[in-house]
Structures are given as structure tokens and as C-alpha cells.
Coordinates of C-alpha atoms in Angstrom, one line a residue:
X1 CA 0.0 0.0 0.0
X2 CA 1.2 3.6 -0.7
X3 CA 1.1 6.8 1.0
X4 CA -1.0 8.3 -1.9
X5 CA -3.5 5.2 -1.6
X6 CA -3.7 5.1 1.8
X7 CA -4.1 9.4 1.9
X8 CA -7.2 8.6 -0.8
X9 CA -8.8 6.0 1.7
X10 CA -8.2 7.5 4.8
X11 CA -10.2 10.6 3.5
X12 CA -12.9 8.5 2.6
X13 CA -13.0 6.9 5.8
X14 CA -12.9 10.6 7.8
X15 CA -15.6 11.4 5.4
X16 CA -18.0 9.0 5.9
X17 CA -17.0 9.1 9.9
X18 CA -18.4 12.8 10.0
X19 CA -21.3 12.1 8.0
X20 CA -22.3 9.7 10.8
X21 CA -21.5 12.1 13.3
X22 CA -23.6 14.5 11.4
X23 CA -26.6 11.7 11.2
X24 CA -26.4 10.7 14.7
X25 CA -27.4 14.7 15.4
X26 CA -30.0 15.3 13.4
X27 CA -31.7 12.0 13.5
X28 CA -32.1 12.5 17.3
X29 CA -33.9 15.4 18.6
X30 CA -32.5 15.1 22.2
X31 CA -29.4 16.0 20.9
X32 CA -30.6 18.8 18.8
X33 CA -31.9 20.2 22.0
X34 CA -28.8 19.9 23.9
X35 CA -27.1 21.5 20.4
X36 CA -29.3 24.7 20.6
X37 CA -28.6 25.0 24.4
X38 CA -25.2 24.9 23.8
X39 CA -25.0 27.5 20.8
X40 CA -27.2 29.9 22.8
X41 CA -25.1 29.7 25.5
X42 CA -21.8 29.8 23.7
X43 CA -23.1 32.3 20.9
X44 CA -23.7 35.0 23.8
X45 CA -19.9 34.9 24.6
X46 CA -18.9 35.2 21.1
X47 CA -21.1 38.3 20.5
X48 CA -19.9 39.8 23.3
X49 CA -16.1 39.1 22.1
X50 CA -16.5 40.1 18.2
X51 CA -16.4 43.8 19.1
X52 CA -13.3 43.1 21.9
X53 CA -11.3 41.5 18.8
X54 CA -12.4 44.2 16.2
X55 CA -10.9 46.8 19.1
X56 CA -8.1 45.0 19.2
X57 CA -7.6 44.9 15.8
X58 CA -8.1 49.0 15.2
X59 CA -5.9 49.6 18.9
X60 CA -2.8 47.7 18.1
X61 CA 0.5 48.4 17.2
X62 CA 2.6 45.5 17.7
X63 CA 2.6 41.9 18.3
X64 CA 3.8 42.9 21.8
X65 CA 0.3 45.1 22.3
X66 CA -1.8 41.6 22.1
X67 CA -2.7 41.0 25.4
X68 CA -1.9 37.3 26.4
X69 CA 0.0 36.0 23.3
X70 CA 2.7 34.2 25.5
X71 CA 0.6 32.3 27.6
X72 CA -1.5 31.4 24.6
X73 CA 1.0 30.8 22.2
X74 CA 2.1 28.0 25.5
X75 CA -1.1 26.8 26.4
X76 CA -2.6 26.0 22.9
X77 CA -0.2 23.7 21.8
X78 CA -0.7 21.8 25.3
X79 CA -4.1 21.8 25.3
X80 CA -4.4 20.4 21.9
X81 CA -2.7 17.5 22.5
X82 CA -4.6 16.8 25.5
X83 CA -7.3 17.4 24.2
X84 CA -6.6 14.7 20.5
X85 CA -5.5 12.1 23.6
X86 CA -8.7 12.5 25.9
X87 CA -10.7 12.4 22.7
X88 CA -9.2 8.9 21.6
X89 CA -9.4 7.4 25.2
X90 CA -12.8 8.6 24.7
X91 CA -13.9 8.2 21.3
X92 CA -11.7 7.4 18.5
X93 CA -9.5 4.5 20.2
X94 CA -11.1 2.3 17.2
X95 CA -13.3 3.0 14.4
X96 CA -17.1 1.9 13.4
X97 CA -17.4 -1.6 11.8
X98 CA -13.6 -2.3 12.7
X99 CA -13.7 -5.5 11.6
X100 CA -14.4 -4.6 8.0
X101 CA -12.1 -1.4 7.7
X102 CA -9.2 -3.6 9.1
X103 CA -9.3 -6.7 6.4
X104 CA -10.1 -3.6 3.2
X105 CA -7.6 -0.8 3.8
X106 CA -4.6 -0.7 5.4
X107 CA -4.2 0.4 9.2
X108 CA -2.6 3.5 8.7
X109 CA -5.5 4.6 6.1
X110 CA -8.0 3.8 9.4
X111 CA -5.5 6.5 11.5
X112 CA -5.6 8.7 9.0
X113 CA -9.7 9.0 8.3
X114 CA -10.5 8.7 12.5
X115 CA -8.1 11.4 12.6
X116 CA -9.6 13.4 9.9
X117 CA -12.8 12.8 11.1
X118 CA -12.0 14.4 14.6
X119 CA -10.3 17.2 12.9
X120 CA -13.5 17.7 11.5
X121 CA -15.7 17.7 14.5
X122 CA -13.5 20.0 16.4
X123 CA -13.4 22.4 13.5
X124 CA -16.9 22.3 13.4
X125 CA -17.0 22.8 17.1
X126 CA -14.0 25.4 17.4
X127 CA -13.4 26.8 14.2
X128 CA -16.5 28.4 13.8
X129 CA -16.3 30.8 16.6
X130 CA -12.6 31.4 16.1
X131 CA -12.8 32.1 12.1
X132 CA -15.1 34.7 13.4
X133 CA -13.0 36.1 15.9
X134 CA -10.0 36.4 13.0
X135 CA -12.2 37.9 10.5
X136 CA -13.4 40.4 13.2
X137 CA -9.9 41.1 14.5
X138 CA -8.9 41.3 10.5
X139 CA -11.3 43.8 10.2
X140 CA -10.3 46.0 12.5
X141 CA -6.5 45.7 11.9
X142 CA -7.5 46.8 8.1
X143 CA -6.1 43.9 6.1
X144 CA -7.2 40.1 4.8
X145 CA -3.7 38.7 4.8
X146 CA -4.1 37.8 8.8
X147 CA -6.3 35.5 7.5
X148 CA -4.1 33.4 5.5
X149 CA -1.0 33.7 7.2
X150 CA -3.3 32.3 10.6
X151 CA -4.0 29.9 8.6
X152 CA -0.6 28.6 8.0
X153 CA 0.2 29.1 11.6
X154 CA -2.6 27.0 13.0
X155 CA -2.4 23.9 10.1
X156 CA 0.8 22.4 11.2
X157 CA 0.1 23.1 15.0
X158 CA -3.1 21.2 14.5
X159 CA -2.0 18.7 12.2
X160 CA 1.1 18.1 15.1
X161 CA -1.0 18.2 18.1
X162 CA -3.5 15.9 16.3
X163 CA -0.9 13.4 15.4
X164 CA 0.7 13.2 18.5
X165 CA -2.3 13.1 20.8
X166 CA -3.5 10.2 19.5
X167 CA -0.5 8.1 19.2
X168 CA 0.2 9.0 23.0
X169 CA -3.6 8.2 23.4
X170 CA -3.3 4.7 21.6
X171 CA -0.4 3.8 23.8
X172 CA -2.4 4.6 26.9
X173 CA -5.0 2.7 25.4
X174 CA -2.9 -0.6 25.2
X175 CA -1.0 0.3 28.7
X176 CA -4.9 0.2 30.3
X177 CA -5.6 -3.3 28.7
X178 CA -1.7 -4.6 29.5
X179 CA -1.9 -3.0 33.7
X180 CA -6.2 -2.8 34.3
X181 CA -4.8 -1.7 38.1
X182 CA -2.8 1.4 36.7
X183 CA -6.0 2.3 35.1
X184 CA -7.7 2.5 38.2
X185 CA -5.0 4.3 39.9
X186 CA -5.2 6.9 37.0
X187 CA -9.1 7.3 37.3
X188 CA -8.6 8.2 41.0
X189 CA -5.3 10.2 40.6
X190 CA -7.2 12.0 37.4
X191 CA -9.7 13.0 39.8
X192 CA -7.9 13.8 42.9
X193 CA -6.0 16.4 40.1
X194 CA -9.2 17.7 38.8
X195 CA -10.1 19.3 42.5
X196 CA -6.8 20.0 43.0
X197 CA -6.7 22.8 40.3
X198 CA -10.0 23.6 41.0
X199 CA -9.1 24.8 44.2
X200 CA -5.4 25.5 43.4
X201 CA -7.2 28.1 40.8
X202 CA -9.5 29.5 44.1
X203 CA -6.3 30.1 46.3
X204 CA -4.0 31.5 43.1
X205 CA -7.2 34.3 42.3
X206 CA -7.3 35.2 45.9
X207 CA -3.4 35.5 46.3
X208 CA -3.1 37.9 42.8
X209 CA -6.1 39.7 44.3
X210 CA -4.4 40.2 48.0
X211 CA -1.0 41.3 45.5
X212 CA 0.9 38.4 47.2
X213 CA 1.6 37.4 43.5
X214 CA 1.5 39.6 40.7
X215 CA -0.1 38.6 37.1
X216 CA 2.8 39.4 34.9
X217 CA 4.7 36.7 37.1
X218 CA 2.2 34.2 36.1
X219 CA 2.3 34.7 32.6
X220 CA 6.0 35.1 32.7
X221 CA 6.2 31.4 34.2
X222 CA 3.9 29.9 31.8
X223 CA 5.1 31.3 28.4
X224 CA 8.0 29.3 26.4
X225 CA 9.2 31.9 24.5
X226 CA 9.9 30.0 20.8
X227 CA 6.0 28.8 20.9
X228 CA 5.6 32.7 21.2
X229 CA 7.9 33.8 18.3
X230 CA 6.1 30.9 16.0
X231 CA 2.6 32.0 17.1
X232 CA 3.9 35.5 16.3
X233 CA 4.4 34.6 12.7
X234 CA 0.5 34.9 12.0
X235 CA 1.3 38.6 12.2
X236 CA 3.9 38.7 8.6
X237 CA 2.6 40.6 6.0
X238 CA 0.5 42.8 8.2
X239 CA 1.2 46.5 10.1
X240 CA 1.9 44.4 13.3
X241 CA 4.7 42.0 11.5
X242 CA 7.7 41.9 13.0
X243 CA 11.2 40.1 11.5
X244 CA 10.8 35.9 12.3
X245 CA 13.1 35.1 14.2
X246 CA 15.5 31.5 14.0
X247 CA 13.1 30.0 16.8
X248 CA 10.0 30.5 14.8
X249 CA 11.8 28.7 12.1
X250 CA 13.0 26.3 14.3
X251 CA 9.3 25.2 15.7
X252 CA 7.9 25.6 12.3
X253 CA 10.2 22.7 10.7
X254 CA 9.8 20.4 14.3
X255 CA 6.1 20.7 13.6
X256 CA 6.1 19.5 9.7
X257 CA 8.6 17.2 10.0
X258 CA 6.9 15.7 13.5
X259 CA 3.8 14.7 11.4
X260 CA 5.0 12.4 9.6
X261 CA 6.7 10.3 12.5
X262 CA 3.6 10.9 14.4
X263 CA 1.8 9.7 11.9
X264 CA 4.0 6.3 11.6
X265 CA 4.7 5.8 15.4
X266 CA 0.6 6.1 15.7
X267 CA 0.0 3.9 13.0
X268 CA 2.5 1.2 14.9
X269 CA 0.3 1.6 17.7
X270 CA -2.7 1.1 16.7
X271 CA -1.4 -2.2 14.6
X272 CA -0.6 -3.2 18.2
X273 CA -3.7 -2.0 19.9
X274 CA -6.2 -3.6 16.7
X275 CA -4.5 -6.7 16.1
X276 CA -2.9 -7.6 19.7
X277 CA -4.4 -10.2 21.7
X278 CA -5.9 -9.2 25.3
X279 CA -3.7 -10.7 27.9
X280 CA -4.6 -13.8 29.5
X281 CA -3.8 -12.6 32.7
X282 CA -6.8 -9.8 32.2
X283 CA -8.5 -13.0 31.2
X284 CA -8.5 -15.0 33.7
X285 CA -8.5 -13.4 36.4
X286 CA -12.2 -11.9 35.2
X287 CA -13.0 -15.1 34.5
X288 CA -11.8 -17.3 37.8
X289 CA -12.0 -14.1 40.3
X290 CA -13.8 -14.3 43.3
X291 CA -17.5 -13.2 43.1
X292 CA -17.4 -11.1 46.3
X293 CA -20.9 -8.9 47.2
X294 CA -23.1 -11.7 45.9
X295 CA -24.6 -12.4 50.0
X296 CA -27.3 -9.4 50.8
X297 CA -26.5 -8.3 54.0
X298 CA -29.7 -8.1 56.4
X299 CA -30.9 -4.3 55.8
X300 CA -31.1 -5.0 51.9
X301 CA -32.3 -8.8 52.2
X302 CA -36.0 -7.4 54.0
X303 CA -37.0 -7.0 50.6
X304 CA -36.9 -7.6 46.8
X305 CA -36.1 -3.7 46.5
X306 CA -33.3 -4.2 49.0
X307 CA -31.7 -6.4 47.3
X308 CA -32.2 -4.9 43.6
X309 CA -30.4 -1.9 45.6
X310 CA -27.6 -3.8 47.0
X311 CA -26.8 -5.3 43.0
X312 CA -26.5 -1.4 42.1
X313 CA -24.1 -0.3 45.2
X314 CA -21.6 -3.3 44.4
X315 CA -21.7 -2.5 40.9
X316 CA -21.0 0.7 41.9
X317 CA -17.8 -0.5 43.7
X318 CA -17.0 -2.6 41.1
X319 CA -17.3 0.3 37.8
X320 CA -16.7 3.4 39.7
X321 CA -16.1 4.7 36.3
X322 CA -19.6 4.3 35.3
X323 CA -20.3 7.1 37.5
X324 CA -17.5 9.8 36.3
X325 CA -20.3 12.4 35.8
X326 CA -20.7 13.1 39.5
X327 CA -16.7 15.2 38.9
X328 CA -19.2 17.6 37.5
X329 CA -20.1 18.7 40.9
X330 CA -16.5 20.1 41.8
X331 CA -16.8 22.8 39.3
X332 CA -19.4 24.2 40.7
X333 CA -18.7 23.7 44.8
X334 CA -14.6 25.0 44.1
X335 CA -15.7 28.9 43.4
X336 CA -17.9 29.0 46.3
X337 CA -16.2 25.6 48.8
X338 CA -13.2 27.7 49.4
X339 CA -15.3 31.4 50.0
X340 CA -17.1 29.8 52.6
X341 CA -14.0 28.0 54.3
X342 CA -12.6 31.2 54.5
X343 CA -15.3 33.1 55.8
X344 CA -16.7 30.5 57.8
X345 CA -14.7 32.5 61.1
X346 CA -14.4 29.2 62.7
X347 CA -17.7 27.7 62.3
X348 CA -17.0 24.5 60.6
X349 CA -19.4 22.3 63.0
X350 CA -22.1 24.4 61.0
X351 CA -20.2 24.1 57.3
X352 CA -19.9 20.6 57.6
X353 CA -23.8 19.8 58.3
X354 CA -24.7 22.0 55.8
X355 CA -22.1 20.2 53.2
X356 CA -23.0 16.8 54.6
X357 CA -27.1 17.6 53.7
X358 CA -25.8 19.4 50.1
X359 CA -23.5 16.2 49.8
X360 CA -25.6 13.6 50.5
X361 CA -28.4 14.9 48.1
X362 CA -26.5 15.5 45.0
X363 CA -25.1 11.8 45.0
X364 CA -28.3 10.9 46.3
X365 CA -30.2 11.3 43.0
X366 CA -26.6 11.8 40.7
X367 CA -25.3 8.6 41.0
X368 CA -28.3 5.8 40.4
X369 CA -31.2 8.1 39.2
X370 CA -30.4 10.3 36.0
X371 CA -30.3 7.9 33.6
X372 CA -31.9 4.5 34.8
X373 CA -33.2 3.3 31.6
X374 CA -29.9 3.9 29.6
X375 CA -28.2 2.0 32.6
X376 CA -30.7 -0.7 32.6
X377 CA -30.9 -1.3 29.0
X378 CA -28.2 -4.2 28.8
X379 CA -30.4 -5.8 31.0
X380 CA -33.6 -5.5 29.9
X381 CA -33.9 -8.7 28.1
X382 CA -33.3 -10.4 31.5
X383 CA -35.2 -7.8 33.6
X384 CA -38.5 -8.4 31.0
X385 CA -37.7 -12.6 32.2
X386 CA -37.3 -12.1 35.6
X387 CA -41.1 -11.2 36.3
X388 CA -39.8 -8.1 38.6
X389 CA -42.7 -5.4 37.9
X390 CA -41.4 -1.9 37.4
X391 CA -42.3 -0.3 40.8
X392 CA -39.7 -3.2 42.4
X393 CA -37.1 -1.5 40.2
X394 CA -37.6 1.9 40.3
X395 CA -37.6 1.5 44.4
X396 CA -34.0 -0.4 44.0
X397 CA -32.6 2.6 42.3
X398 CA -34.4 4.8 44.7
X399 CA -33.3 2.7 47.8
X400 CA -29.7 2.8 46.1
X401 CA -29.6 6.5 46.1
X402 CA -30.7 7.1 49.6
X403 CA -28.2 4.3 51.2
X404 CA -25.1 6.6 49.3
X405 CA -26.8 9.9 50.7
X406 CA -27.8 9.3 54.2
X407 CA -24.3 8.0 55.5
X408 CA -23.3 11.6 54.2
X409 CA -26.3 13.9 55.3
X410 CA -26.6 12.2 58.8
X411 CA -22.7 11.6 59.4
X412 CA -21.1 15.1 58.6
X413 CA -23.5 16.9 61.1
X414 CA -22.8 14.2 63.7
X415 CA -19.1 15.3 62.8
X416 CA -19.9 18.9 63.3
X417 CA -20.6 18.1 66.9
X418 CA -16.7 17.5 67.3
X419 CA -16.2 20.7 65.7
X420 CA -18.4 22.7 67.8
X421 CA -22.0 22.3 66.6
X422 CA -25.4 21.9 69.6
X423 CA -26.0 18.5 69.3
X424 CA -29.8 20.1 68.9
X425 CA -28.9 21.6 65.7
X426 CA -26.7 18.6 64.4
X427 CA -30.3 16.5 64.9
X428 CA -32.0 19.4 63.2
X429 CA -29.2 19.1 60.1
X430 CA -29.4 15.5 59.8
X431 CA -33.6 15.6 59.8
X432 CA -33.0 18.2 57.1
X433 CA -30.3 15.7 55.3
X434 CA -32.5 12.6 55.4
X435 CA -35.6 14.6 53.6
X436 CA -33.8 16.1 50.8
X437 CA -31.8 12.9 50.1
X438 CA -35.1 11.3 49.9
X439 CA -36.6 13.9 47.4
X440 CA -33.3 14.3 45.3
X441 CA -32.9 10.5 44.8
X442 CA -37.2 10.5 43.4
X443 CA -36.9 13.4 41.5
X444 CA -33.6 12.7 40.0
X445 CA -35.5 9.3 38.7
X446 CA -37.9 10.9 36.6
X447 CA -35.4 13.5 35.3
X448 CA -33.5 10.9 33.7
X449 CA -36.2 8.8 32.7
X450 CA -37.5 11.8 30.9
X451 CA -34.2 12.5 28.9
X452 CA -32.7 8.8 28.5
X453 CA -29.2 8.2 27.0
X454 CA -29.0 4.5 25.2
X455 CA -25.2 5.1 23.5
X456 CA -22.3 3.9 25.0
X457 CA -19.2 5.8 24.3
X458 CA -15.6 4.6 25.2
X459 CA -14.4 6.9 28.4
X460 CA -10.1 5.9 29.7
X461 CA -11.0 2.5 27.9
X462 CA -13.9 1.2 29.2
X463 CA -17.4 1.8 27.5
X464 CA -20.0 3.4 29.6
X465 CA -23.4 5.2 29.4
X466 CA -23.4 8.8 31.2
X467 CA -26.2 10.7 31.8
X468 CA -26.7 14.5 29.4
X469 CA -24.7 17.3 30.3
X470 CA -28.4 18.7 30.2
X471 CA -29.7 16.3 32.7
X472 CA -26.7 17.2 35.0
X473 CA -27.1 20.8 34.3
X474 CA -30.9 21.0 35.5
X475 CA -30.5 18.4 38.4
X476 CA -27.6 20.5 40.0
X477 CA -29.4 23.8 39.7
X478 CA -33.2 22.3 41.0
X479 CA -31.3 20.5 44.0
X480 CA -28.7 22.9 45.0
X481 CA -31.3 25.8 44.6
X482 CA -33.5 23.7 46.4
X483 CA -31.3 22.6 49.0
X484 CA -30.0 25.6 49.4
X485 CA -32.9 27.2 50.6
X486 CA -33.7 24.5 53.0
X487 CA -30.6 25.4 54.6
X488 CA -30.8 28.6 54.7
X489 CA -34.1 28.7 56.2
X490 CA -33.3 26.0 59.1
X491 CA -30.0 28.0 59.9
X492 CA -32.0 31.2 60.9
X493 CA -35.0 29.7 62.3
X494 CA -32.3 27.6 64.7
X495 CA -30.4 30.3 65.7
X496 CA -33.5 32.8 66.0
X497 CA -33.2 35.0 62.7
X498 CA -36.4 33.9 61.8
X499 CA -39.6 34.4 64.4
X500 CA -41.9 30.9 63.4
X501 CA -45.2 33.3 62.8
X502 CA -48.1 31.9 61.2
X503 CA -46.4 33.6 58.0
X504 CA -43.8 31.4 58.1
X505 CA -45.3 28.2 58.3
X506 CA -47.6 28.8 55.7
X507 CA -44.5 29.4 53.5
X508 CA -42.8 26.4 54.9
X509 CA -45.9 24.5 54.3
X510 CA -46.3 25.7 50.4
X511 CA -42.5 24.9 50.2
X512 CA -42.8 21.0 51.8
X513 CA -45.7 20.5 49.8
X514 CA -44.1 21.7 46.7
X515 CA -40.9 19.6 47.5
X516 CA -42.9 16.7 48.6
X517 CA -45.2 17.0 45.2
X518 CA -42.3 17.4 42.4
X519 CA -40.4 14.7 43.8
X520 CA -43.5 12.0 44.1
X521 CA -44.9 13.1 40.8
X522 CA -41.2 12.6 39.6
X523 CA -41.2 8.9 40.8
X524 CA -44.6 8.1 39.6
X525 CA -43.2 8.7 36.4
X526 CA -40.1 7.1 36.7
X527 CA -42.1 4.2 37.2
X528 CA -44.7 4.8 34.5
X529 CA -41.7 5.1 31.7
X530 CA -40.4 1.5 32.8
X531 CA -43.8 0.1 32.7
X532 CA -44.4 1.5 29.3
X533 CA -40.8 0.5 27.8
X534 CA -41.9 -2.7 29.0
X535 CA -45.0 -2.9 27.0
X536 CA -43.1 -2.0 23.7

């Protein structure tokens, strides 16, 4: 096979690869939903930034006047690469109908159209909005020929970064299936990372906003000065050019002629990763290990329920990865977990109740409830058999929730005592804890029954079925608002901010009733959406 050959099938393949990406969109309305929500969001920032880079464009005189390029100029390259190796742990490890690709074309055409493919997505995801943002900065600087020498700038940067992230994403493909344990250690040391910048982020805003650090020193410290002089090269033929200097060669000749290599050294890899045979030490010990969890202990054992509950809590043990949505929470609890540290003054018996309830109800309802018919699909077949109606299983689930919640809303205000909390208001806490995990977990279940996801997709190796982004989305803001207001109210009625008039319980009422309504209604439905998936 030659390069031109496999060039002309790989393109092919990238072709018909987005196509089906484009199918899969507009065949499922779900997804067009989650689409416009996206744009909408997304399209606001961009409106606001078209006038910022036609500013730009008019204001300045020199490369040096673009605020940012040397942390840019870093971080892009960086962030491309991890972002073309997450993808291909995620997505593009191996192509549709693998089989048939694999025995027609050679491999390095199939690395050459899944790369093309993803190229495509993320420049109809990305390159949208940042065309626009060149054209408007283009614009305003008075002259087209940004256009085309950005152009050649970003090609072999991309090209590179695409190359390279997915040979490195191949290797840790066949590293996962060679050491399953590192895999593990990696989920758990990816997410221990996650909050770690989450809150490094929280403590480096508050130190450059106390002057302890200053921003210039930041930027200095992340900017590797040839990546600045190639990005710099966008600006030749322009008012804003400036002479190229031998490093801008330098990285523009490492980045063509690192294509090609990547481009072999990934096509070795996936040879190995395609046409490899799984160890038989993965094998086996999947096959002989012990079957631990299978005894229901007493609490679960009471009922069928029970016990449908305790199969979802040791699969949870088993596949923590199945439940790598619940990260989501740490993006929204960093900005505002380290304010209220900080100007909690002391009073962490309080914090930690009012975290333990907050806790306890997001995983609650996140961790069994938003998607309970795309987890149960695999074993529906069997579920259909087993003569289990569909209130049995939407109480498992539910029971499932509650046992991960509770340990958390009735164990951090019984903590809080130790840290100086009345025992009177720990009770109070953990009252409040037990309630809303009970409502979260109900209404979480007909949230995801309402907005199902069927696909699995391939996530550090393993394939799993996540709940939407949307799902998440709306779930975090009714239970956080929710609980939030709970909290609020029992803090100030316990420490006698709020008088209990008549006033006030009719609003407490009209609030319990509301809470108490949404989230039945919610299960009633959960359970109504099994019973008619099992009719069809």
C-alpha cells in the first residue's frame, strides 16, 4: 500500500466518519436540543467578544500590544494535545465496523480517516467561533492577509497536536488493557487532580487579588518563548509584522517534519492495539476471580427492593467509572467551597452539616437516578424474564440513592458536633439531610427517565453510558437551589433570625408541599416510563 492510496482512503473513511457524526445529530432530537442550548449559551460569549477583537484589531500596534499572546501561544499547543488524547481514550480508540475497515484498507489509512474525522468535529465545534474572531480582528487591523498567514500558523500546529495526541492516546489505550490496576490508579489520581486545580485556581485568584503574587509573574512562568515567536508569525505581512526570528523557524520545521513520525509511530500503535491479543492474565482473572458482594446483607435482604439496591451499590464499587459524571459537581462547589472556608470565622461544626445535607443529596439522585433506563438497557432482556414489575425497580434505584446519601447527610452533622455544633442543631441538620436525600434521589428518577441516553461511548478504555450534560445541568441547579434554601431557612430559624409566625409556616408548608409534590410526581413517572418501555 502507498502513502497516496492510503491518503485517498483514509479521507474516505474521515468522510463518511463525520457524516455519521452529522446523522447521529440530526436524526435524534435530544441532541438537537442539547445542540441549541449549547449554541445559545456559547453564541452569547462570542457576540460579546467580536467587538473586543475588532478593538483590538483597530488599537494595536505590535505583536507585543496583544494582550496574552505568551501564555496562549504556550497553552494552545498543550491543550491540543490533550485534548486529541482524551478524545481517543474517549472516542476514536477504534473505528465503526472495525472489523471490515481492518481486512479492506490498510491500518494507517483507518489513522488517517478517525483522525480526519475528529479534525472535523473540532473544527466544526471550534473553528467556527474562532474564524469569526479572526475575521473580526482582520477587520479592524484593516487587512485580509491575517487571515491566510493564521491559517498557516494553525495547520501544522493542529496537524502536530493531532498526530501526537493520539499516538500517546493509543499507547495509553494498550497500557490500560496490558496493567487494568494502573487504570484504576489513574481514574482516582485524574480526579484527585481535577479538584486540586479547582481549588489551586481558588487560592491563586485570591493570592493575585491580595497582590501576594503579581499577574505578569504568572504569565512570565507559563510562556516558552519559541512557541511565542512561531505564534507570532501569524502577524507577517501585516502593520503588526515583525522580523521571524531563528526560533520561529525552528518550531515551524519540528512541527512538519513531527507529522509524519507521528503519523507512523501512531500507525504502529494502533497495529498493536487492533491486532494484539488481550492478555490472558486480564482473562482470567475476570473469569476465575472471586465473586465477592453476591450475600445481601440483612438491611437489603428485607425486601426484593433491598436487594435490587444492593446489586446497584456493588456494581458501583465494582465500575466506579460508570459514575465519572458526578466530577461535575467540583466545578461548581470549588468557586464557592473555598469562599465559605474562609469566611466560615471558625464555624466548621455548622459548614460541615450544611455540606454533609448538600453532599448527600447530589449523589443521592446523581449517581443511580439520571439515567436508569440507559443503565438498565443491557439488561432488559433479562429484567423483561425475571417477572420483577417496574415499581420493584424503580424502588431499588431509589433505595440505592438514599443508602449513598444518608451515611453523608446524617454523618457530617454528627461530625460537626466535634467541631463545635449543639447537638440540637446537628439533629435538626441530619432531619434536614435525610428529607432532601429522599426527594433528590425521586426526583432525580424521573429527570432521567424523561431525557434517557442509550449510547455507550468509550471513556479511559472502558465503554460506559453517562447521563446528558443537560440532565446534569438541570439536576444540579433544581437540587442545589433547592437545598440551598432549605438550609438557609433552618440555619436562621435555629439560631432565631427567623420568628416561626403563622407567616412562616404557611410558606414552609407551600414549600414542603411543593418539594414533597415534584419529587413524588417525579417517581410516579419514573415508574410509568419502565412500565411502558416494558409494553413496547
Amino acid at each position: 500500500m502507498t502513502l497516496r492510496r492510503d491518503a485517498r482512503h483514509g479521507l474516505r473513511i474521515a468522510r463518511a466518519e463525520f457524516r455519521r457524526s452529522l446523522r447521529a445529530y440530526s436524526r435524534d432530537w435530544r441532541r438537537l436540543v442539547g445542540l441549541g442550548v449549547s449554541v445559545l449559551f456559547f453564541g452569547g460569549y462570542l457576540l460579546f467578544s467580536l467587538p473586543a477583537a475588532f478593538v483590538l484589531g483597530r488599537t494595536a500596534r505590535s505583536v507585543e500590544a496583544i494582550p496574552f499572546l505568551g501564555p496562549a501561544g504556550t497553552l494552545l499547543p498543550l491543550g491540543l494535545v490533550g485534548i486529541a488524547t482524551f478524545r481517543t481514550l474517549e472516542r476514536i480508540g477504534s473505528a465503526e465496523g472495525e472489523a471490515l475497515l481492518l481486512t479492506t484498507v490498510h491500518p494507517r489509512a483507518v489513522v488517517i480517516g478517525l483522525i480526519g474525522a475528529e479534525l472535523g468535529r473540532l473544527a466544526a465545534w471550534f473553528g467556527v467561533p474562532i474564524a469569526a474572531l479572526v475575521i473580526a480582528f482582520a477587520v479592524g487591523l484593516g487587512t485580509p492577509v491575517v487571515l491566510l498567514t493564521a491559517a498557516l500558523v494553525a495547520i501544522p500546529l493542529l496537524a502536530w497536536s493531532a498526530v501526537w495526541g493520539y499516538a500517546v492516546g493509543l499507547a495509553l489505550l494498550r497500557v490500560f488493557r496490558w496493567l487494568p490496576t494502573f487504570r484504576r490508579v489513574l481514574k482516582v489520581l485524574g480526579v484527585a487532580a481535577l479538584i486540586a486545580v479547582v481549588l489551586g485556581s481558588q487560592a491563586v485568584g485570591q493570592l493575585l487579588a491580595e497582590g501576594s503574587i503579581s499577574v505578569g509573574g504568572v504569565l512570565a512562568a507559563i510562556t516558552v518563548g519559541p512557541l511565542t515567536e512561531y505564534v507570532a508569525l501569524a502577524a507577517l505581512g501585516t502593520p503588526l509584522q515583525r522580523p521571524p526570528t531563528l526560533a520561529a523557524v525552528a518550531v515551524f520545521v519540528g512541527l512538519v517534519a513531527a507529522v509524519p513520525i507521528g503519523l507512523a509511530v501512531a500507525t504502529r500503535q494502533a497495529s498493536a492495539l487492533w491486532f494484539g491479543d488481550v492478555p490472558a492474565d486480564g482473562v482470567t482473572s475476570q473469569a476465575t476471580g472471586r465473586e465477592g458482594g453476591l450475600s445481601v446483607p440483612r438491611p437489603f435482604a428485607a425486601a426484593k427492593s433491598g436487594r435490587i439496591a444492593w446489586r446497584h451499590l456493588v456494581r458501583a464499587v465494582r465500575k466506579p467509572q460508570e459514575f465519572s459524571h458526578l466530577v461535575m459537581v467540583v466545578f461548581f462547589l470549588g468557586p464557592i467551597g473555598t469562599t465559605a472556608v474562609q469566611g466560615s470565622s471558625g464555624a466548621l461544626g455548622p459548614l460541615a452539616a450544611g455540606v454533609g445535607v448538600g453532599l448527600g443529596a447530589y449523589l443521592a439522585g446523581g449517581t443511580f437516578g439520571l439515567n436508569p433506563l440507559g443503565d438498565d438497557r443491557p439488561q432488559f432482556p433479562l429484567l423483561l424474564l425475571s417477572g420483577t414489575d417496574a415499581t420493584t425497580l424503580v424502588r431499588g434505584r431509589l433505595a440505592a440513592g438514599v443508602a449513598l446519601g444518608l451515611p453523608f447527610a446524617l454523618g457530617l452533622p454528627a461530625v460537626g458536633v466535634a467541631l463545635g455544633l449543639r447537638p440540637v442543631r446537628a439533629v435538626a441538620f441530619g432531619a434536614l439531610g435525610a428529607g432532601s436525600v429522599l426527594a433528590a434521589a425521586a426526583f432525580a428518577l424521573g429527570l432521567g427517565a424523561a431525557y434517557p441516553i442509550y449510547e455507550e461511548r468509550e471513556f479511559w478504555g472502558t465503554e460506559t453510558v453517562v447521563p446528558s450534560t443537560l440532565v446534569m445541568l438541570v439536576y444540579l441547579a433544581v437540587v442545589g437551589i433547592g437545598t440551598a434554601i432549605a438550609l438557609i431557612g433552618t440555619w436562621f430559624l435555629l439560631t432565631g433570625g427567623l420568628v416561626p409566625t403563622p407567616v412562616f409556616g404557611v410558606v414552609a408548608g407551600i414549600y414542603l408541599l411543593f418539594t414533597a409534590g415534584v419529587s413524588y410526581g417525579s417517581y410516579r413517572y419514573a415508574i410509568r416510563r419502565y412500565r411502558n418501555y416494558h409494553l413496547e
